[in-house]
mmCIF file of C-alpha atoms in Angstrom:
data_model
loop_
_atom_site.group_PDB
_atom_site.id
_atom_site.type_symbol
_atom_site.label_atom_id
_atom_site.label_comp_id
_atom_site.label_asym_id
_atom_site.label_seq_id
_atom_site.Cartn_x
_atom_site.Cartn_y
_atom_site.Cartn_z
ATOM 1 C CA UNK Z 1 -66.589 21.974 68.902
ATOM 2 C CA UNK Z 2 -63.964 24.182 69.620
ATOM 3 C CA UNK Z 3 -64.309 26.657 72.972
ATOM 4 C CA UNK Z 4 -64.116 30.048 72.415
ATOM 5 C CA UNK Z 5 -62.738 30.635 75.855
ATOM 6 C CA UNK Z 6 -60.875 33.791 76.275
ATOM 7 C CA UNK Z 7 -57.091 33.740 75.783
ATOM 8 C CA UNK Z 8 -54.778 34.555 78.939
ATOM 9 C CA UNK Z 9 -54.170 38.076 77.523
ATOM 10 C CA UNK Z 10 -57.671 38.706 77.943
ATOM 11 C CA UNK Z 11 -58.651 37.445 80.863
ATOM 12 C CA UNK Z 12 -55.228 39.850 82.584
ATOM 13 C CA UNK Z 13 -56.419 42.382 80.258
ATOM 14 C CA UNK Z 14 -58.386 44.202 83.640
ATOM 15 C CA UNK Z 15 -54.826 43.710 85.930
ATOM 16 C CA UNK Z 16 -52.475 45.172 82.914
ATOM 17 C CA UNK Z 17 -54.311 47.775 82.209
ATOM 18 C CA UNK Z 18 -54.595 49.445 85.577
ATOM 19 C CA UNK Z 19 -50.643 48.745 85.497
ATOM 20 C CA UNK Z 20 -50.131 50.480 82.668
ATOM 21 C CA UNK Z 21 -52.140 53.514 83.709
ATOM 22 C CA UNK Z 22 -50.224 53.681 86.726
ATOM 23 C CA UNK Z 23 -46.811 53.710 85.140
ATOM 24 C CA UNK Z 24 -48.095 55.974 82.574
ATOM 25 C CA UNK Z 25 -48.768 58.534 85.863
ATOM 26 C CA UNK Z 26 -45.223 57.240 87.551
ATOM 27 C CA UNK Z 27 -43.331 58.713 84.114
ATOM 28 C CA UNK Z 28 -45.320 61.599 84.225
ATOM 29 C CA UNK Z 29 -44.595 62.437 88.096
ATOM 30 C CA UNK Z 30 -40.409 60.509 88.056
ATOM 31 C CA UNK Z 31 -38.567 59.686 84.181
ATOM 32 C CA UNK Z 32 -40.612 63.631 82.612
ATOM 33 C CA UNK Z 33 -39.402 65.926 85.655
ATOM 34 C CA UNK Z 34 -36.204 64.214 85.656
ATOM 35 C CA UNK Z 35 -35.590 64.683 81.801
ATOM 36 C CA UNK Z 36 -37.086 68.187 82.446
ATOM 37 C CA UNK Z 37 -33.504 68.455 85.331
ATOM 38 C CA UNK Z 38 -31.208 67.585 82.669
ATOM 39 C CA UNK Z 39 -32.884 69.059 79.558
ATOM 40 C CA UNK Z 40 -32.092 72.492 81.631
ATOM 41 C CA UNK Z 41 -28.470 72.064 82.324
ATOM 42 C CA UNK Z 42 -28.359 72.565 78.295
ATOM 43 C CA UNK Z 43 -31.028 75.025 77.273
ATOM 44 C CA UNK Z 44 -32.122 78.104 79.419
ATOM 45 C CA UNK Z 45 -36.156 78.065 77.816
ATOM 46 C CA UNK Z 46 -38.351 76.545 79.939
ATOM 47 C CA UNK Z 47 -40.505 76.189 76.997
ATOM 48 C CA UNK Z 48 -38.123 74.794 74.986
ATOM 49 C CA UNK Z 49 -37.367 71.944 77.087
ATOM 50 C CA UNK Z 50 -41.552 70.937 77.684
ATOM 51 C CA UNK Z 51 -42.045 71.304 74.120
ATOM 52 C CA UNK Z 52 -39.249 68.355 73.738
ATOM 53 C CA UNK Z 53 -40.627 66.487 76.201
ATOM 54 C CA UNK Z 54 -43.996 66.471 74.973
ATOM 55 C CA UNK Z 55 -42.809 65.912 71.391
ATOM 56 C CA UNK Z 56 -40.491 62.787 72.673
ATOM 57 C CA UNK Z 57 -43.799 61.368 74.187
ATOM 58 C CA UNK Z 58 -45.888 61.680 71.292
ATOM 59 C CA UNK Z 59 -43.119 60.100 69.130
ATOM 60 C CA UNK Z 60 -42.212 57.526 71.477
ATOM 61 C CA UNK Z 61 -45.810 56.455 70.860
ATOM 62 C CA UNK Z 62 -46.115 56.674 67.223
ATOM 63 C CA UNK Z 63 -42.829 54.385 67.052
ATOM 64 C CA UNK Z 64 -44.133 51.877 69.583
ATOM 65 C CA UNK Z 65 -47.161 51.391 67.977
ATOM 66 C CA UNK Z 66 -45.515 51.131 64.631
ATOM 67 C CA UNK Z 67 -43.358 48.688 65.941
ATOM 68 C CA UNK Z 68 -45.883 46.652 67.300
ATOM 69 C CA UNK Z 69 -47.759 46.373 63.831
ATOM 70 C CA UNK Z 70 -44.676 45.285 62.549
ATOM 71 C CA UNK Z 71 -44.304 42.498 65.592
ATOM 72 C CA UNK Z 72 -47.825 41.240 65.414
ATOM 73 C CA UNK Z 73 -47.846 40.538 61.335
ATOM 74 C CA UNK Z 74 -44.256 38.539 61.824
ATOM 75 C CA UNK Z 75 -45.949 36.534 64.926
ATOM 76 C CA UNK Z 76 -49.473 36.060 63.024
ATOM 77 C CA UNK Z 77 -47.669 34.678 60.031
ATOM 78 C CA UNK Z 78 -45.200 32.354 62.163
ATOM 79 C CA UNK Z 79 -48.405 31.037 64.065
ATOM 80 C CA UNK Z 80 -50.529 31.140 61.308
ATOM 81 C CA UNK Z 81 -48.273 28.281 60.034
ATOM 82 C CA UNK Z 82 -49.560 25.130 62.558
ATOM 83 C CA UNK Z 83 -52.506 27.144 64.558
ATOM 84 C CA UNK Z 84 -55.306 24.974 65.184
ATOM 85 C CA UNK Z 85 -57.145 26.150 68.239
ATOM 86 C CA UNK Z 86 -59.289 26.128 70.344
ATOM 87 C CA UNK Z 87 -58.235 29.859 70.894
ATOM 88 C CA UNK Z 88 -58.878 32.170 67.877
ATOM 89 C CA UNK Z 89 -55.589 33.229 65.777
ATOM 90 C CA UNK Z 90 -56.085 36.284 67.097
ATOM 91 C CA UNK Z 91 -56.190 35.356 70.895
ATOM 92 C CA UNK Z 92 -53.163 33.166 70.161
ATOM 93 C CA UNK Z 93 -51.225 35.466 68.553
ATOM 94 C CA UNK Z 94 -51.950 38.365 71.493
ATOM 95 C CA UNK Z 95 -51.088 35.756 74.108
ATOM 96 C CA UNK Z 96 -47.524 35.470 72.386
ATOM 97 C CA UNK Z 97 -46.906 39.045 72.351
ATOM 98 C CA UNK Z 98 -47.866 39.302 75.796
ATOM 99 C CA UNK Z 99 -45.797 36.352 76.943
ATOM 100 C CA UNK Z 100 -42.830 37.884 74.574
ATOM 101 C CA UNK Z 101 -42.510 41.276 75.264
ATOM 102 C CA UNK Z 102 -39.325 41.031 75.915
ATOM 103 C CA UNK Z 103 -38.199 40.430 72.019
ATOM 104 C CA UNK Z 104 -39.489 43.869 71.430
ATOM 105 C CA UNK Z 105 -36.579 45.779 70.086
ATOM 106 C CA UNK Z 106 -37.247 48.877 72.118
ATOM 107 C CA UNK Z 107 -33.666 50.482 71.185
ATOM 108 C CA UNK Z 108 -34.803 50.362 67.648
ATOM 109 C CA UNK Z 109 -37.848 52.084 68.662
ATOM 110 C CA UNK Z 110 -35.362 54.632 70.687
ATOM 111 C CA UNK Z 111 -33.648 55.227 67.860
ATOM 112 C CA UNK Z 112 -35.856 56.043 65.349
ATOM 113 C CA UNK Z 113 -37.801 58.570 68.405
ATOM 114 C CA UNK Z 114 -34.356 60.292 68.349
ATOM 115 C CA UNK Z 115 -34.391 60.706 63.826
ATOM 116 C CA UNK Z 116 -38.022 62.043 64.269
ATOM 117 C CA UNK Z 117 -37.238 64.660 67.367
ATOM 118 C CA UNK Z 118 -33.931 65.485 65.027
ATOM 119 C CA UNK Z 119 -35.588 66.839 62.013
ATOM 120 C CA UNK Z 120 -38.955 67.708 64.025
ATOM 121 C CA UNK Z 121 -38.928 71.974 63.209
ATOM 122 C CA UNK Z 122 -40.631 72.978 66.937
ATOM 123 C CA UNK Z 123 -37.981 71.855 68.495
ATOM 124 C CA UNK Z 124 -34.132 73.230 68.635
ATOM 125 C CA UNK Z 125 -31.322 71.756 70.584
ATOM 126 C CA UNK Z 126 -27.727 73.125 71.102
ATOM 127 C CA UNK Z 127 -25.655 71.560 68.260
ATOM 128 C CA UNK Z 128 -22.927 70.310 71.128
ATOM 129 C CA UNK Z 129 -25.868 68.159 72.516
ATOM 130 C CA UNK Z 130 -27.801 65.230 71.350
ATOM 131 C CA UNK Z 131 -31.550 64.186 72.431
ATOM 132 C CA UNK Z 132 -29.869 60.592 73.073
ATOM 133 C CA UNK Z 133 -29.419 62.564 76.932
ATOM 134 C CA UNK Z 134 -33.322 62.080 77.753
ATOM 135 C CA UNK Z 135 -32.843 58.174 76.166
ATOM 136 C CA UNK Z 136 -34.414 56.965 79.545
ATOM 137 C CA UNK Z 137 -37.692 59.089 79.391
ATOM 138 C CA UNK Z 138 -38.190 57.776 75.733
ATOM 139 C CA UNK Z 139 -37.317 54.265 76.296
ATOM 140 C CA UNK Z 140 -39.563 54.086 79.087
ATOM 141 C CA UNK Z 141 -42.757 55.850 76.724
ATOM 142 C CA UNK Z 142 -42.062 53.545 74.315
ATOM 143 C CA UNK Z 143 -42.119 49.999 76.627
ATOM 144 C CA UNK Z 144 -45.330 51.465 78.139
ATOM 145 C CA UNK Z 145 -46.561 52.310 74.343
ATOM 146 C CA UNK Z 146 -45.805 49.187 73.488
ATOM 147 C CA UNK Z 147 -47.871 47.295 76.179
ATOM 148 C CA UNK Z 148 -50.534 49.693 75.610
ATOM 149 C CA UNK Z 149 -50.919 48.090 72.214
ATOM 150 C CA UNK Z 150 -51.826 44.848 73.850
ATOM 151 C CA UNK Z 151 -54.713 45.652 75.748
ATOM 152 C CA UNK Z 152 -58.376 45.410 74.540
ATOM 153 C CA UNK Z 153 -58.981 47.975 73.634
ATOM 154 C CA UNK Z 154 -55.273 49.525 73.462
ATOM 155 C CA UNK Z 155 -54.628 52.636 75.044
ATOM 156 C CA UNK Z 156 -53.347 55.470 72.669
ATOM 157 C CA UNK Z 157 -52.735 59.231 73.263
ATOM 158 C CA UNK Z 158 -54.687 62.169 72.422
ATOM 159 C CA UNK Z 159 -53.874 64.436 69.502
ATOM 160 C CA UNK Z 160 -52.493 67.935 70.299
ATOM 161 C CA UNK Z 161 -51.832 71.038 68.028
ATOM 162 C CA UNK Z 162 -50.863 74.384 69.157
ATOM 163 C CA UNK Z 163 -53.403 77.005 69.067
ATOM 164 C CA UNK Z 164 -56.299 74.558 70.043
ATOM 165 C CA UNK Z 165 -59.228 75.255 72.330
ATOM 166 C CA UNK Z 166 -58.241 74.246 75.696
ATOM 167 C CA UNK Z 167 -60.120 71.556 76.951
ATOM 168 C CA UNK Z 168 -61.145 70.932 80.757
ATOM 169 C CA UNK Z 169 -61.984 67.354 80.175
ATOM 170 C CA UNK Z 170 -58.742 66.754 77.904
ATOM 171 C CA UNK Z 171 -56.130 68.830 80.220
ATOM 172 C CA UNK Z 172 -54.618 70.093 82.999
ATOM 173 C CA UNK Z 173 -53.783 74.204 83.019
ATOM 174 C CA UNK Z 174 -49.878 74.142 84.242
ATOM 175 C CA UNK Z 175 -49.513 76.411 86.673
ATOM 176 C CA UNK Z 176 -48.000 79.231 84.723
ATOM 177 C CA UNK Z 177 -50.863 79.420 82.376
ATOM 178 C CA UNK Z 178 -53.064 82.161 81.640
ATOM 179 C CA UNK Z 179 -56.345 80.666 83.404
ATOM 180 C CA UNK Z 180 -58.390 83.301 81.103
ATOM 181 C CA UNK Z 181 -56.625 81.976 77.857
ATOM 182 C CA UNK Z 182 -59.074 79.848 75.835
ATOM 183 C CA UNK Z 183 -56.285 78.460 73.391
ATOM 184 C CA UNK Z 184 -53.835 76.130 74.044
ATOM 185 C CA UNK Z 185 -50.058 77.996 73.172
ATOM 186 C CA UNK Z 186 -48.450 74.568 74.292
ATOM 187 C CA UNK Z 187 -48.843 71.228 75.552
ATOM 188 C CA UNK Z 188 -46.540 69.433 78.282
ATOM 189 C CA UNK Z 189 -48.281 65.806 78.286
ATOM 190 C CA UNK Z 190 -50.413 64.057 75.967
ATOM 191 C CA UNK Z 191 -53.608 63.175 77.516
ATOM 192 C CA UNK Z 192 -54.107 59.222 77.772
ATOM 193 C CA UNK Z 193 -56.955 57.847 75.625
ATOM 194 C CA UNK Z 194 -59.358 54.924 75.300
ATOM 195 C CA UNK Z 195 -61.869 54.466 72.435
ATOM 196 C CA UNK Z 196 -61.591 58.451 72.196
ATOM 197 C CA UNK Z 197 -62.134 58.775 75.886
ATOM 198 C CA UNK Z 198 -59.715 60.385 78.331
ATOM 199 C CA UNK Z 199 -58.649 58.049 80.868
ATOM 200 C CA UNK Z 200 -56.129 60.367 81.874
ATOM 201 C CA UNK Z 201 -55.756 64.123 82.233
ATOM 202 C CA UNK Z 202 -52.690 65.596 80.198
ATOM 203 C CA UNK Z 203 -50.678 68.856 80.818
ATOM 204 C CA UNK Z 204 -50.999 72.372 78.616
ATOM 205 C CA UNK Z 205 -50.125 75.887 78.747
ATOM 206 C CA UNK Z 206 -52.544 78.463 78.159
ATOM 207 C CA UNK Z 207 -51.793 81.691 77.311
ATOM 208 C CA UNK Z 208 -52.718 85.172 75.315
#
């Protein structure tokens, strides 16, 4: 009989997550304020430059969990090949990934953040200047995105949409908001979800 012992991935699933919530807050407090620094060198709009930010994040996660789809299929059809247990395919294949997270290609993820935030209409950046300046911030989203993916269940972000009803549970008022305003006029950081609960508070700006 073959044991249906959990695969290393899961049993580290408890340590990596809290990890990954953590760094999730650490580029939130360090790699955001820091793009936010150099974002203003270039554009004057305080708005402006959050709106980019929070657009880079929510991008930076779409890409890193497309690219993971893309990494598990190529893995599950390599292992597929000669997998005979005792571990489930499944368990087997999310133990490589976690091993290998190193041969995700994270520029290519970069990249294509960069083509999205390019032809993305909400945002506007001086023609002289190129969102390849706030490549950190995004590279670091997408590794975290990335490793988010791996986790049972994987961590996503919450959907935002201008004009939405503020919620308490969802965000954070920044502290230039109108704390009377019900709608959201912008967000700043994408709440951090799991199974469609928030795990983590995001950032919005209320206003009349």
């Amino acid at each position: 009989l073959r044991s249906c012992s959990p695969g290393r991935a899961r049993r580290t699933n408890a340590s990596r997550r809290a990890c990954l919530v953590a760094r999730f807050g650490d580029i939130y407090a360090q790699e955001r304020l820091d793009a936010e620094t150099l974002l203003r060198t270039y554009i004057s709009d305080m708005e402006m430059v959050q709106r980019i930010i929070y657009i880079a994040a929510v991008e930076s996660f779409h890409a890193a969990k497309m690219a993971y789809r893309q990494f598990k299929i190529r893995v599950r059809e390599t292992l597929s090949l000669g997998h005979s247990g005792p571990e489930s395919l499944e368990d087997t294949v999310l133990d490589y990934i976690v091993r290998h997270e190193d041969l995700y290609d994270v520029q290519g993820s970069v990249n294509e953040v960069i083509r999205s935030m390019n032809i993305n209409p909400k945002i506007s950046f001086p023609p002289e200047i190129d969102f390849i300046v706030i490549s950190t911030l995004i590279r670091e989203l997408c590794r975290v995105a990335f490793s988010m993916q791996t986790l049972v269940p994987p961590l996503d972000i919450a959907f935002g949409t201008d004009g939405e009803l503020f919620s308490e549970t969802k965000y954070h008022r920044s502290f230039d908001s109108d704390f009377t305003a019900a709608l959201v006029a912008y967000h700043v950081w994408p709440a951090l979800m799991e199974n469609d609960v928030v795990i983590v508070k995001g950032e919005a700006v209320t206003k009349r």
